[in-house]
Short mmCIF file of C-alpha atoms in Angstrom, two decimals:
data_model
loop_
_atom_site.label_atom_id
_atom_site.label_comp_id
_atom_site.label_asym_id
_atom_site.label_seq_id
_atom_site.Cartn_x
_atom_site.Cartn_y
_atom_site.Cartn_z
CA MET A 400 79.88 48.00 89.81
CA PRO A 401 76.40 47.40 90.27
CA LEU A 402 75.42 43.67 89.54
CA ASN A 403 72.68 42.89 86.86
CA ASP A 404 69.25 42.94 87.95
CA GLU A 405 67.11 39.98 88.68
CA ARG A 406 63.81 39.25 87.03
CA PRO A 407 60.85 36.94 88.08
CA ASN A 408 61.25 33.91 85.65
CA SER A 409 58.58 30.72 85.44
CA THR A 410 59.53 27.80 83.74
CA SER A 411 56.48 25.81 84.48
CA SER A 412 54.18 24.20 81.71
CA GLY A 413 50.75 24.40 81.65
CA GLU A 414 50.65 21.09 83.24
CA ASP A 415 52.94 21.96 86.14
CA GLN A 416 51.20 25.34 86.77
CA GLY A 417 47.88 23.12 86.81
CA SER A 418 49.24 20.76 89.46
CA ASP A 419 50.54 23.80 91.65
CA VAL A 420 47.00 25.32 91.43
CA GLU A 421 45.43 22.09 92.49
CA SER A 422 47.81 21.95 95.51
CA SER A 423 46.73 25.62 96.40
CA SER A 424 43.02 24.57 95.71
CA GLU A 425 43.65 21.81 98.35
CA ARG A 426 44.74 24.25 100.82
CA CYS A 427 42.01 26.61 100.25
CA ASP A 428 39.55 23.83 100.38
CA SER A 429 40.45 22.88 103.80
CA MET A 430 40.24 26.68 104.80
CA THR A 431 36.56 26.74 103.56
CA LEU A 432 33.57 25.14 104.59
CA ASN A 433 30.71 23.19 102.55
CA SER A 434 27.52 25.29 103.14
CA ASP A 435 24.01 25.55 101.16
CA LEU A 436 24.23 27.43 97.88
CA GLU A 437 21.24 29.63 98.93
CA CYS A 438 21.84 32.55 101.37
CA SER A 439 19.27 34.51 102.80
CA ARG A 440 18.75 38.00 102.47
CA ASP A 441 18.98 38.50 106.28
CA SER A 442 22.92 37.41 106.19
CA PHE A 443 23.77 40.25 103.77
CA THR A 444 21.70 42.95 106.03
CA SER A 445 22.75 41.99 109.27
CA ASP A 446 23.81 45.16 111.14
CA SER A 447 26.69 43.32 112.98
CA SER A 448 29.85 44.02 112.21
CA SER A 449 33.68 43.11 112.24
CA LYS A 450 37.02 44.62 112.23
CA HIS A 451 39.12 41.61 111.89
CA CYS A 452 40.21 40.99 108.30
CA THR A 453 37.49 42.67 106.71
CA PRO A 454 37.62 45.11 103.88
CA SER A 455 37.08 48.76 104.97
CA SER A 456 38.01 51.96 102.64
CA SER A 457 38.24 55.58 103.46
CA PRO A 458 36.39 58.59 101.98
CA PRO A 459 37.80 59.79 98.78
CA LYS A 460 40.94 61.94 99.59
CA THR A 461 43.96 63.08 97.40
CA LEU A 462 46.94 60.92 97.73
CA THR A 463 50.38 61.89 98.16
CA LEU A 464 53.42 60.41 96.28
CA ASP A 465 54.61 58.67 99.36
CA GLU A 466 51.12 56.97 99.76
CA VAL A 467 51.00 56.06 95.97
CA MET A 468 54.68 54.48 96.30
CA GLU A 469 53.61 52.63 99.26
CA SER A 470 50.44 51.15 97.62
CA ALA A 471 52.70 50.36 94.67
CA ARG A 472 55.04 48.47 97.20
CA ASP A 473 51.98 46.50 98.60
CA LEU A 474 50.68 45.39 95.29
CA PHE A 475 54.24 44.10 94.20
CA ASN A 476 54.26 42.19 97.57
CA LEU A 477 50.93 40.88 97.48
CA SER A 478 51.56 39.64 93.58
CA LEU A 479 54.96 38.26 94.49
CA SER A 480 53.70 36.33 97.35
CA HIS A 481 50.96 34.99 95.48
CA GLU A 482 53.28 33.86 92.43
CA ILE A 483 55.34 31.99 94.95
CA VAL A 484 52.33 30.46 96.55
CA MET A 485 50.82 29.35 93.22
CA ASN A 486 53.67 28.50 91.04
CA ARG A 487 56.56 26.15 92.85
CA ASN A 488 58.74 26.78 89.58
CA PHE A 489 58.68 30.38 90.16
CA HIS A 490 62.39 31.55 90.56
CA LEU A 491 64.44 34.82 89.98
CA GLU A 492 67.59 34.60 87.47
CA PRO A 493 69.69 37.41 86.23
CA ASN A 494 68.18 39.98 83.92
CA SER A 495 69.14 39.47 80.19
CA LEU A 496 68.07 42.04 77.85
CA PRO A 497 67.63 41.35 73.93
CA GLN A 498 70.30 41.59 71.93
CA ASP A 499 68.94 44.37 69.72
CA SER A 500 67.30 46.49 72.35
CA LEU A 501 68.08 50.01 73.18
CA LEU A 502 68.66 49.55 76.62
CA LYS A 503 71.04 46.75 76.25
CA ALA A 504 73.18 48.99 74.08
CA VAL A 505 72.93 51.78 76.67
CA ARG A 506 74.02 49.44 79.57
CA ASP A 507 76.72 47.86 77.70
CA ASN A 508 78.16 51.27 76.86
CA LEU A 509 78.00 52.36 80.34
CA HIS A 510 79.73 49.08 81.62
CA LYS A 511 82.38 49.33 78.87
CA ALA A 512 82.99 53.01 79.92
CA PHE A 513 83.57 52.10 83.58
CA TRP A 514 85.80 49.11 82.69
CA ASP A 515 88.09 51.07 80.36
CA ILE A 516 88.43 53.62 83.02
CA LEU A 517 89.41 51.04 85.55
CA GLU A 518 92.15 49.80 82.96
CA THR A 519 93.29 53.00 82.42
CA GLU A 520 93.75 53.91 86.20
CA LEU A 521 95.50 50.42 86.67
CA ASN A 522 97.83 50.88 83.62
CA ASP A 523 98.93 54.59 85.24
CA ASP A 524 102.43 54.69 86.58
CA PRO A 525 102.01 54.76 89.44
CA PRO A 526 98.84 52.94 89.48
CA GLU A 527 95.60 54.78 90.53
CA TYR A 528 93.62 52.05 92.78
CA GLY A 529 90.53 54.35 93.39
CA GLN A 530 87.98 52.60 91.37
CA ALA A 531 89.70 48.97 92.11
CA ILE A 532 89.04 49.83 95.89
CA ARG A 533 85.60 50.76 95.45
CA LEU A 534 84.87 47.47 93.73
CA VAL A 535 86.72 45.53 96.26
CA GLU A 536 84.44 47.22 99.09
CA GLU A 537 81.27 46.37 97.08
CA ILE A 538 82.32 42.82 96.61
CA ARG A 539 83.00 42.63 100.57
CA GLU A 540 79.41 43.97 101.20
CA ILE A 541 78.03 41.41 98.66
CA LEU A 542 79.81 38.68 100.30
CA LEU A 543 78.74 39.51 104.07
CA SER A 544 74.94 39.68 102.68
CA PHE A 545 75.56 35.96 101.71
CA LEU A 546 76.22 34.94 105.26
CA ASN A 547 73.69 33.84 107.85
CA PRO A 548 73.29 35.69 111.01
CA GLY A 549 75.31 33.30 113.01
CA ALA A 550 78.34 32.87 110.60
CA ASN A 551 80.45 35.39 112.99
CA ARG A 552 83.68 33.55 112.37
CA MET A 553 83.66 33.84 108.36
CA ARG A 554 82.09 37.32 108.78
CA THR A 555 85.17 38.11 111.09
CA GLN A 556 87.55 36.90 108.64
CA ILE A 557 86.11 38.60 105.57
CA MET A 558 86.35 41.85 107.63
CA GLU A 559 89.84 41.38 108.54
CA VAL A 560 91.38 40.25 105.17
CA LEU A 561 89.26 42.95 103.09
CA ASP A 562 89.95 45.81 105.71
CA MET A 563 89.39 48.75 103.50
CA ASP A 564 91.57 51.18 105.60
CA LEU A 565 94.37 48.88 105.33
CA ILE A 566 93.68 48.13 101.30
CA ARG A 567 93.85 52.04 101.21
CA GLN A 568 96.93 52.30 103.15
CA GLN A 569 98.66 49.69 101.13
CA ALA A 570 97.27 51.63 97.79
CA ASP A 571 98.92 54.93 99.18
CA ASN A 572 102.45 53.11 99.60
CA ASP A 573 102.13 51.08 96.25
CA ALA A 574 102.07 48.05 98.19
CA LEU A 575 98.44 46.68 97.34
CA ASP A 576 98.52 42.89 96.18
CA ILE A 577 95.36 43.04 93.99
CA GLN A 578 96.04 39.56 92.50
CA GLY A 579 96.05 38.36 96.12
CA LEU A 580 92.82 40.03 97.28
CA SER A 581 91.26 38.61 93.92
CA SER A 582 92.52 35.00 94.66
CA TYR A 583 90.85 35.50 98.47
CA ILE A 584 87.65 36.59 97.18
CA ILE A 585 87.41 33.81 94.66
CA THR A 586 88.29 31.12 97.45
CA THR A 587 85.67 32.67 99.60
CA MET A 588 83.04 32.52 96.72
CA GLY A 589 83.83 28.87 96.41
CA LYS A 590 82.92 28.34 100.06
CA MET A 591 79.51 30.10 99.72
CA CYS A 592 78.35 29.31 96.29
CA ALA A 593 75.90 26.45 95.41
CA PRO A 594 77.12 23.14 93.85
CA VAL A 595 75.87 24.30 90.65
CA ARG A 596 78.20 27.12 90.34
CA ASP A 597 81.49 25.26 91.13
CA ASP A 598 82.25 25.06 87.61
CA GLU A 599 82.06 28.71 87.45
CA ILE A 600 84.24 29.11 90.51
CA LYS A 601 86.80 26.82 88.95
CA LYS A 602 87.24 28.98 85.61
CA LEU A 603 87.86 31.69 87.96
CA ARG A 604 90.78 30.16 89.54
CA GLU A 605 92.09 28.60 86.43
CA GLY A 606 91.33 31.21 83.97
CA THR A 607 94.53 33.50 82.65
CA TYR A 608 92.69 36.75 83.17
CA ASN A 609 94.38 40.38 83.41
CA ILE A 610 92.77 42.02 86.24
CA VAL A 611 90.02 43.99 84.89
CA THR A 612 88.73 40.97 83.03
CA LEU A 613 88.83 39.15 86.32
CA PHE A 614 86.97 41.49 88.04
CA LYS A 615 84.59 41.60 85.42
CA GLU A 616 84.05 37.73 85.56
CA ILE A 617 84.02 37.67 89.79
CA PHE A 618 80.83 40.08 89.47
CA ARG A 619 79.33 37.88 86.66
CA VAL A 620 79.42 35.03 88.97
CA LEU A 621 78.59 37.00 92.21
CA SER A 622 75.22 37.99 89.99
CA LEU A 623 74.47 34.11 89.53
CA MET A 624 75.01 33.67 93.24
CA ARG A 625 73.01 36.57 94.46
CA ALA A 626 69.98 34.93 92.22
CA ASP A 627 70.72 31.20 93.89
CA MET A 628 70.73 32.88 97.30
CA VAL A 629 67.27 34.59 96.45
CA ASN A 630 65.76 31.56 95.07
CA CYS A 631 66.99 29.60 98.10
CA THR A 632 65.08 32.13 100.20
CA ILE A 633 61.92 31.89 98.11
CA GLU A 634 62.20 28.00 98.62
CA ASN A 635 62.36 28.31 102.46
CA LEU A 636 59.62 30.95 102.11
CA ARG A 637 57.17 28.93 100.34
CA PRO A 638 56.00 26.76 103.00
CA VAL A 639 55.53 29.74 105.19
CA LEU A 640 53.73 31.54 102.77
CA GLN A 641 51.33 28.61 101.65
CA ARG A 642 50.30 28.48 105.55
CA GLN A 643 49.88 32.18 105.83
CA SER A 644 48.87 33.05 102.26
CA VAL A 645 44.96 33.80 102.57
CA GLU A 646 45.59 35.79 105.52
CA TYR A 647 48.54 37.74 104.19
CA GLU A 648 47.05 38.45 100.86
CA ARG A 649 43.93 39.75 102.30
CA ALA A 650 45.81 41.95 104.49
CA LYS A 651 47.87 43.36 102.12
CA PHE A 652 44.96 44.15 99.74
CA GLN A 653 42.91 45.92 102.60
CA SER A 654 46.03 47.99 102.99
CA ILE A 655 45.98 49.05 99.56
CA LEU A 656 42.23 49.92 99.60
CA ASP A 657 42.82 51.77 102.80
CA LYS A 658 45.35 53.90 100.72
CA THR A 659 43.34 53.72 97.53
CA PRO A 660 39.45 53.73 97.94
CA SER A 661 39.20 53.14 94.11
CA ALA A 662 41.02 49.87 94.48
CA LEU A 663 37.74 48.03 94.03
CA ASP A 664 36.00 49.99 91.24
CA ARG A 665 36.58 47.09 88.42
CA THR A 666 35.56 44.57 91.06
CA THR A 667 32.48 46.28 91.82
CA SER A 668 31.51 46.90 88.22
CA TRP A 669 32.40 43.10 87.24
CA ILE A 670 30.04 41.80 89.82
CA LYS A 671 27.38 44.57 89.16
CA SER A 672 27.22 43.61 85.31
CA ALA A 673 26.76 39.85 86.55
CA LEU A 674 23.97 40.76 88.53
CA GLU A 675 22.28 42.80 85.86
CA GLU A 676 22.55 40.03 83.33
CA LEU A 677 21.04 37.62 85.99
CA GLN A 678 18.06 40.09 87.01
CA SER A 679 17.35 40.61 83.00
CA SER A 680 17.35 36.94 82.45
CA ILE A 681 15.18 35.69 85.31
CA VAL A 682 11.60 35.49 84.51
CA PRO A 683 9.09 37.26 87.05
CA THR A 684 7.26 34.74 89.52
CA GLU A 685 3.43 34.02 88.54
CA GLN A 686 1.79 33.41 91.88
CA THR A 687 -1.66 33.88 91.84
CA ASN A 688 -1.92 35.13 95.22
CA GLY A 689 -0.13 36.22 98.25
CA PRO A 690 2.34 39.20 98.80
CA GLY A 691 4.74 37.86 96.28
CA LYS A 692 2.32 37.71 93.29
CA GLY A 693 4.13 39.65 90.21
CA GLN A 694 7.53 40.09 92.20
CA PRO A 695 10.55 39.49 90.01
CA VAL A 696 12.98 36.67 91.45
CA VAL A 697 16.03 38.25 92.89
CA PRO A 698 19.06 36.19 92.40
CA GLY A 699 21.02 34.81 95.24
CA PRO A 700 24.40 36.37 95.96
CA PHE A 701 26.23 33.07 95.42
CA GLN A 702 24.36 32.97 91.94
CA VAL A 703 25.56 36.36 91.25
CA LEU A 704 29.31 35.48 92.35
CA ASN A 705 29.32 32.32 90.39
CA ALA A 706 27.88 34.09 87.22
CA ALA A 707 30.83 36.86 87.61
CA PHE A 708 33.19 34.14 87.93
CA ILE A 709 31.99 32.66 84.61
CA ARG A 710 32.41 36.02 82.87
CA ILE A 711 35.88 35.95 83.81
CA LEU A 712 36.37 32.98 81.21
CA THR A 713 35.59 35.22 78.42
CA TRP A 714 37.09 38.58 79.57
CA ASP A 715 38.40 40.79 76.92
CA TYR A 716 41.58 41.72 78.15
CA SER A 717 42.23 44.02 75.12
CA LYS A 718 39.57 46.36 76.36
CA SER A 719 40.03 46.46 80.25
CA PRO A 720 42.34 45.28 82.66
CA PRO A 721 40.67 42.35 84.80
CA PRO A 722 39.10 43.22 88.22
CA GLU A 723 41.64 44.11 90.92
CA THR A 724 40.93 40.98 92.90
CA TRP A 725 42.14 38.95 89.72
CA MET A 726 45.10 41.10 89.04
CA THR A 727 47.63 38.30 90.40
CA ASP A 728 46.13 35.66 88.41
CA GLU A 729 45.84 37.66 85.19
CA ILE A 730 48.48 35.51 83.33
CA ARG A 731 46.91 32.19 84.45
CA LEU A 732 43.51 33.32 83.61
CA GLN A 733 44.66 34.02 80.15
CA GLU A 734 46.31 30.98 79.59
CA ILE A 735 43.29 29.00 80.68
CA GLN A 736 41.13 31.26 78.12
CA TRP A 737 43.37 30.59 75.49
CA GLN A 738 43.59 26.76 76.03
CA LEU A 739 39.69 26.95 76.25
CA GLN A 740 39.42 28.74 72.84
CA GLN A 741 41.49 26.14 71.07
CA CYS A 742 39.68 23.41 72.70
CA GLN A 743 36.32 24.81 71.61
CA ALA A 744 37.43 25.47 68.32
CA VAL A 745 38.52 21.78 67.88
CA ASN A 746 35.62 20.44 69.02
CA GLU A 747 33.50 22.65 66.65
CA VAL A 748 35.40 21.49 63.86
CA LEU A 749 34.82 17.78 64.79
CA LEU A 750 30.95 18.14 65.46
CA ILE A 751 30.86 19.54 61.95
CA VAL A 752 32.94 16.78 60.57
CA TYR A 753 30.96 14.09 62.17
CA SER A 754 27.68 15.61 61.81
CA THR A 755 28.18 16.27 57.93
CA ILE A 756 29.76 12.70 57.22
CA GLY A 757 27.95 10.71 59.54
CA GLY A 758 28.03 6.78 59.47
CA PRO A 759 31.19 5.89 57.52
CA ILE A 760 33.47 7.58 60.11
CA GLN A 761 31.54 6.82 63.24
CA ASP A 762 32.91 4.41 65.91
CA LEU A 763 36.61 4.76 64.52
CA PRO A 764 38.49 6.13 67.86
CA SER A 765 42.06 5.99 65.87
CA LEU A 766 40.48 8.35 63.07
CA SER A 767 38.99 10.68 65.77
CA ASP A 768 42.36 10.98 67.51
CA ARG A 769 44.12 11.61 64.65
CA LEU A 770 41.98 14.36 63.32
CA LYS A 771 41.71 15.85 66.80
CA ARG A 772 45.68 16.17 67.04
CA MET A 773 45.99 17.32 63.36
CA ILE A 774 43.34 20.02 64.27
CA SER A 775 44.86 20.92 67.80
CA VAL A 776 48.43 21.52 66.05
CA LEU A 777 47.27 23.63 63.39
CA LEU A 778 45.09 25.80 65.64
CA ASP A 779 48.13 26.29 68.10
CA GLY A 780 48.82 30.04 69.17
CA MET A 781 45.23 30.90 67.66
CA HIS A 782 45.28 33.62 70.51
CA ARG A 783 47.94 35.65 69.02
CA SER A 784 46.76 38.78 67.15
CA ASP A 785 49.03 37.76 63.93
CA PHE A 786 47.25 34.34 63.77
CA ASN A 787 44.80 34.16 60.63
CA LEU A 788 42.23 31.92 61.76
CA GLU A 789 40.34 31.72 58.42
CA GLU A 790 43.19 30.92 56.67
CA SER A 791 44.04 28.17 58.98
CA LEU A 792 40.84 26.63 58.78
CA GLU A 793 40.98 26.40 55.30
CA GLY A 794 44.05 24.45 55.63
CA ILE A 795 42.40 22.32 58.24
CA SER A 796 39.49 21.49 55.83
CA ALA A 797 41.97 20.52 53.14
CA GLN A 798 43.83 18.22 55.70
CA ILE A 799 40.66 16.71 57.13
CA CYS A 800 39.35 15.82 53.49
CA CYS A 801 42.51 14.08 52.51
CA GLU A 802 42.27 12.15 55.97
CA LEU A 803 38.83 11.16 55.56
CA ASN A 804 39.17 10.28 51.82
CA LYS A 805 41.99 7.92 52.96
CA SER A 806 39.84 6.37 55.60
CA LEU A 807 36.98 6.01 53.46
CA THR A 808 38.67 4.32 50.60
CA GLU A 809 40.59 1.90 52.85
CA ARG A 810 37.23 0.63 53.80
CA SER A 811 35.82 0.44 50.57
CA TYR A 812 33.56 3.58 50.85
CA PRO A 813 33.41 6.14 48.18
CA ALA A 814 35.53 9.21 48.51
CA LEU A 815 33.93 12.57 49.32
CA THR A 816 32.63 14.47 46.42
CA PRO A 817 33.78 17.95 45.60
CA ALA A 818 30.36 19.52 46.53
CA LEU A 819 30.60 17.62 49.85
CA GLN A 820 34.20 18.69 50.55
CA GLY A 821 32.88 22.37 49.51
CA THR A 822 30.32 22.06 51.99
CA LEU A 823 32.39 20.81 54.81
CA THR A 824 35.02 23.53 54.11
CA GLY A 825 32.41 26.47 54.27
CA GLN A 826 30.84 25.15 57.46
CA ILE A 827 34.09 24.74 59.07
CA CYS A 828 35.28 28.17 58.02
CA ASN A 829 32.09 29.53 59.34
CA ILE A 830 32.91 28.77 62.90
CA THR A 831 34.85 32.31 62.94
CA GLN A 832 31.25 33.98 62.96
CA LYS A 833 30.30 34.73 66.64
CA ASP A 834 26.58 33.72 65.61
CA ASN A 835 27.45 30.26 64.13
CA PRO A 836 24.92 27.78 65.77
CA ILE A 837 27.74 25.13 66.37
CA ARG A 838 29.76 27.67 67.72
CA THR A 839 27.03 28.93 70.07
CA LEU A 840 26.32 25.57 70.79
CA VAL A 841 29.65 24.64 71.92
CA GLU A 842 30.09 28.07 73.77
CA ASP A 843 26.84 27.53 75.95
CA ARG A 844 27.83 23.90 76.91
CA VAL A 845 31.30 24.80 77.82
CA GLN A 846 29.85 27.35 80.27
CA GLN A 847 27.26 25.28 81.61
CA TYR A 848 30.00 22.65 82.59
CA PHE A 849 31.99 25.63 84.20
CA MET A 850 28.93 26.75 85.95
CA ALA A 851 28.31 23.28 87.18
CA LEU A 852 31.87 23.11 88.60
CA ILE A 853 31.54 26.45 90.18
CA SER A 854 28.10 25.81 91.87
CA ASP A 855 28.86 22.31 93.50
CA PRO A 856 30.48 22.52 96.96
CA LYS A 857 32.76 19.07 95.73
CA PRO A 858 33.69 20.21 92.07
CA GLN A 859 35.94 17.42 91.98
CA SER A 860 33.55 14.58 91.52
CA LYS A 861 31.94 16.68 88.65
CA ILE A 862 35.39 17.17 86.92
CA GLU A 863 34.99 14.21 84.24
CA GLN A 864 31.05 14.99 83.74
CA VAL A 865 31.29 16.94 80.69
CA PRO A 866 27.91 17.81 78.77
CA ALA A 867 26.74 15.95 75.72
CA GLY A 868 28.65 17.23 72.48
CA LEU A 869 32.04 17.76 74.52
CA THR A 870 33.03 14.35 74.53
CA ALA A 871 35.93 14.83 72.04
CA ILE A 872 37.60 17.40 74.51
CA LYS A 873 36.76 15.70 77.74
CA PRO A 874 40.29 15.16 78.94
CA GLU A 875 41.78 19.15 77.84
CA LEU A 876 38.56 20.17 79.65
CA ALA A 877 38.84 18.25 82.82
CA ILE A 878 42.53 19.83 82.92
CA ILE A 879 41.34 23.41 82.36
CA GLY A 880 38.64 22.58 84.70
CA ALA A 881 40.63 21.65 87.64
CA LYS A 882 42.81 24.99 87.00
CA PHE A 883 40.01 27.21 87.03
CA ILE A 884 38.08 25.83 89.79
CA SER A 885 41.49 25.91 92.03
CA LEU A 886 42.05 29.56 91.00
CA VAL A 887 38.24 30.34 92.03
CA ASN A 888 38.45 28.40 95.37
CA TYR A 889 41.28 30.48 96.52
CA ASN A 890 40.22 33.64 95.15
CA LYS A 891 36.93 33.43 97.04
CA THR A 892 38.81 32.38 100.03
CA VAL A 893 41.20 35.45 99.88
CA TYR A 894 38.65 37.94 98.63
CA GLY A 895 35.26 36.34 99.99
CA PRO A 896 34.93 39.36 102.55
CA PHE A 897 35.24 42.12 99.82
CA TYR A 898 32.63 40.34 97.52
CA ALA A 899 30.33 39.97 100.44
CA ASP A 900 30.45 43.74 101.18
CA ILE A 901 30.04 44.41 97.40
CA LEU A 902 27.11 42.24 97.07
CA ARG A 903 25.37 43.35 100.13
CA LYS A 904 25.70 46.85 98.82
CA LEU A 905 24.61 45.99 95.41
CA MET A 906 21.69 43.96 96.12
CA PHE A 907 20.17 44.99 99.35
CA SER A 908 20.74 48.72 99.75
CA ASN A 909 21.02 51.98 97.58
CA SER A 910 24.29 53.05 98.45
CA GLN A 911 27.57 51.82 96.76
CA PRO A 912 30.16 49.63 98.91
CA ALA A 913 32.12 52.15 100.61
CA ALA A 914 33.66 52.79 103.98
CA ASN A 915 31.59 50.54 106.06
CA HIS A 916 32.84 47.20 107.37
CA PRO A 917 30.71 44.05 105.92
CA GLN A 918 28.81 41.98 108.38
CA ASN A 919 30.14 38.83 109.61
CA THR A 920 27.36 36.87 108.36
CA ALA A 921 27.94 38.13 104.72
CA GLN A 922 31.64 37.31 104.92
CA ASP A 923 31.12 33.94 106.04
CA SER A 924 28.29 33.28 103.48
CA VAL A 925 30.89 34.18 100.47
CA THR A 926 34.06 32.61 102.05
CA HIS A 927 32.32 29.25 103.31
CA ASN A 928 30.45 28.51 99.87
#
């Protein structure tokens, strides 16, 4: 009877994940060198080449099914190793399907049919032990899989007691002691299991189960033990992956790129969009003489790459997946985006309140904190598709007016007039419009903040330096900024050579990034920034 499948699970909160990402960033920062933010054209047009850990791709070709499956395995391994490194709370647990799902109903019916057949066979006269023997054999293989390579004594004992040839002979002669075998299996499981499973083993020993129910429970506990074993392996593997993560992830992505030359198409489009946006926003130079007269200013490669990273913060995941080099961090990026959207909305509302009411509520930190907490709670989950932002903002406006009136009357100020309350409500509800000036101001300054972090060789020194107008969300912005800069630094370290190749081809040649290896200097320029 097959065990339940395990599935990845993460129990880390946003704060825990932030600390995990920051620890990864510290390792990443130790691998990167601080350098000037400007890079010469020569470093991206050098003719030198390298074949060590640099991206390459092959001419277009028809992929076989085996190649597609191998690429899928590489992508799975890449994603799994990245999650283990970035999230210390990552673990596997037995899969639990939703109660009302079709898959669970089908699985339960198949399992019930299997156990009914087993019960029928054991109740025959004489009993038929075919299914039971196959279960014992499967249990033996699972127990053997739990052993370390050097556990020869335990391995020999299991093979002797659960000798399948002998068990079949006993079954043929109606001398099979199923209860004795199950008792030995439970005792062996007790020696192998983690302490957290001792209560489960105790229930197996002391339970008054019939043989079919006992086998069911044995397999259930073995499923838990197998998950424990996998999680123990993950914990032991994590330090090794942390030391080798950059090289491993880069090599795995290169393997995917070798088999699937289009694996950088979205990444190329992402960087190209950032380049075109910069080129359209840069004003041409106005030199009066010299060869550069009237020539457009060409953005530097780091400037392009930093602008591309900023675009990730506002990526629309409903329209297209993220660039291939960000696939392993898609969930983390979405969480950052959701948190940032909520913080921006809170800040926009507070700015409207304080600019509308003015002096009577200035310099009241307790009121500001109370309003901020209330707005944050009412905007929680605003990223969900079923969240009605306009309705929530109307409720927030009503609550704010109540809080303001209470605070004003306590300090002998007149309460807000109905007209002023209507104006305040209208301005707050208007932040749903993309061209709202307050919303535009806050979004621009948030982007300035993140650009300053990305562009600085030592971003930690600027985490607390938020632009004017964002003071209300400074603590939250600092946490989000630390998470994002950690992801960016790690991403640049892993995929820097691929970015260097794309930038070199987009900026300094007419050809598209393809089969050639990127130059050493280009690679170093991106990964060492």
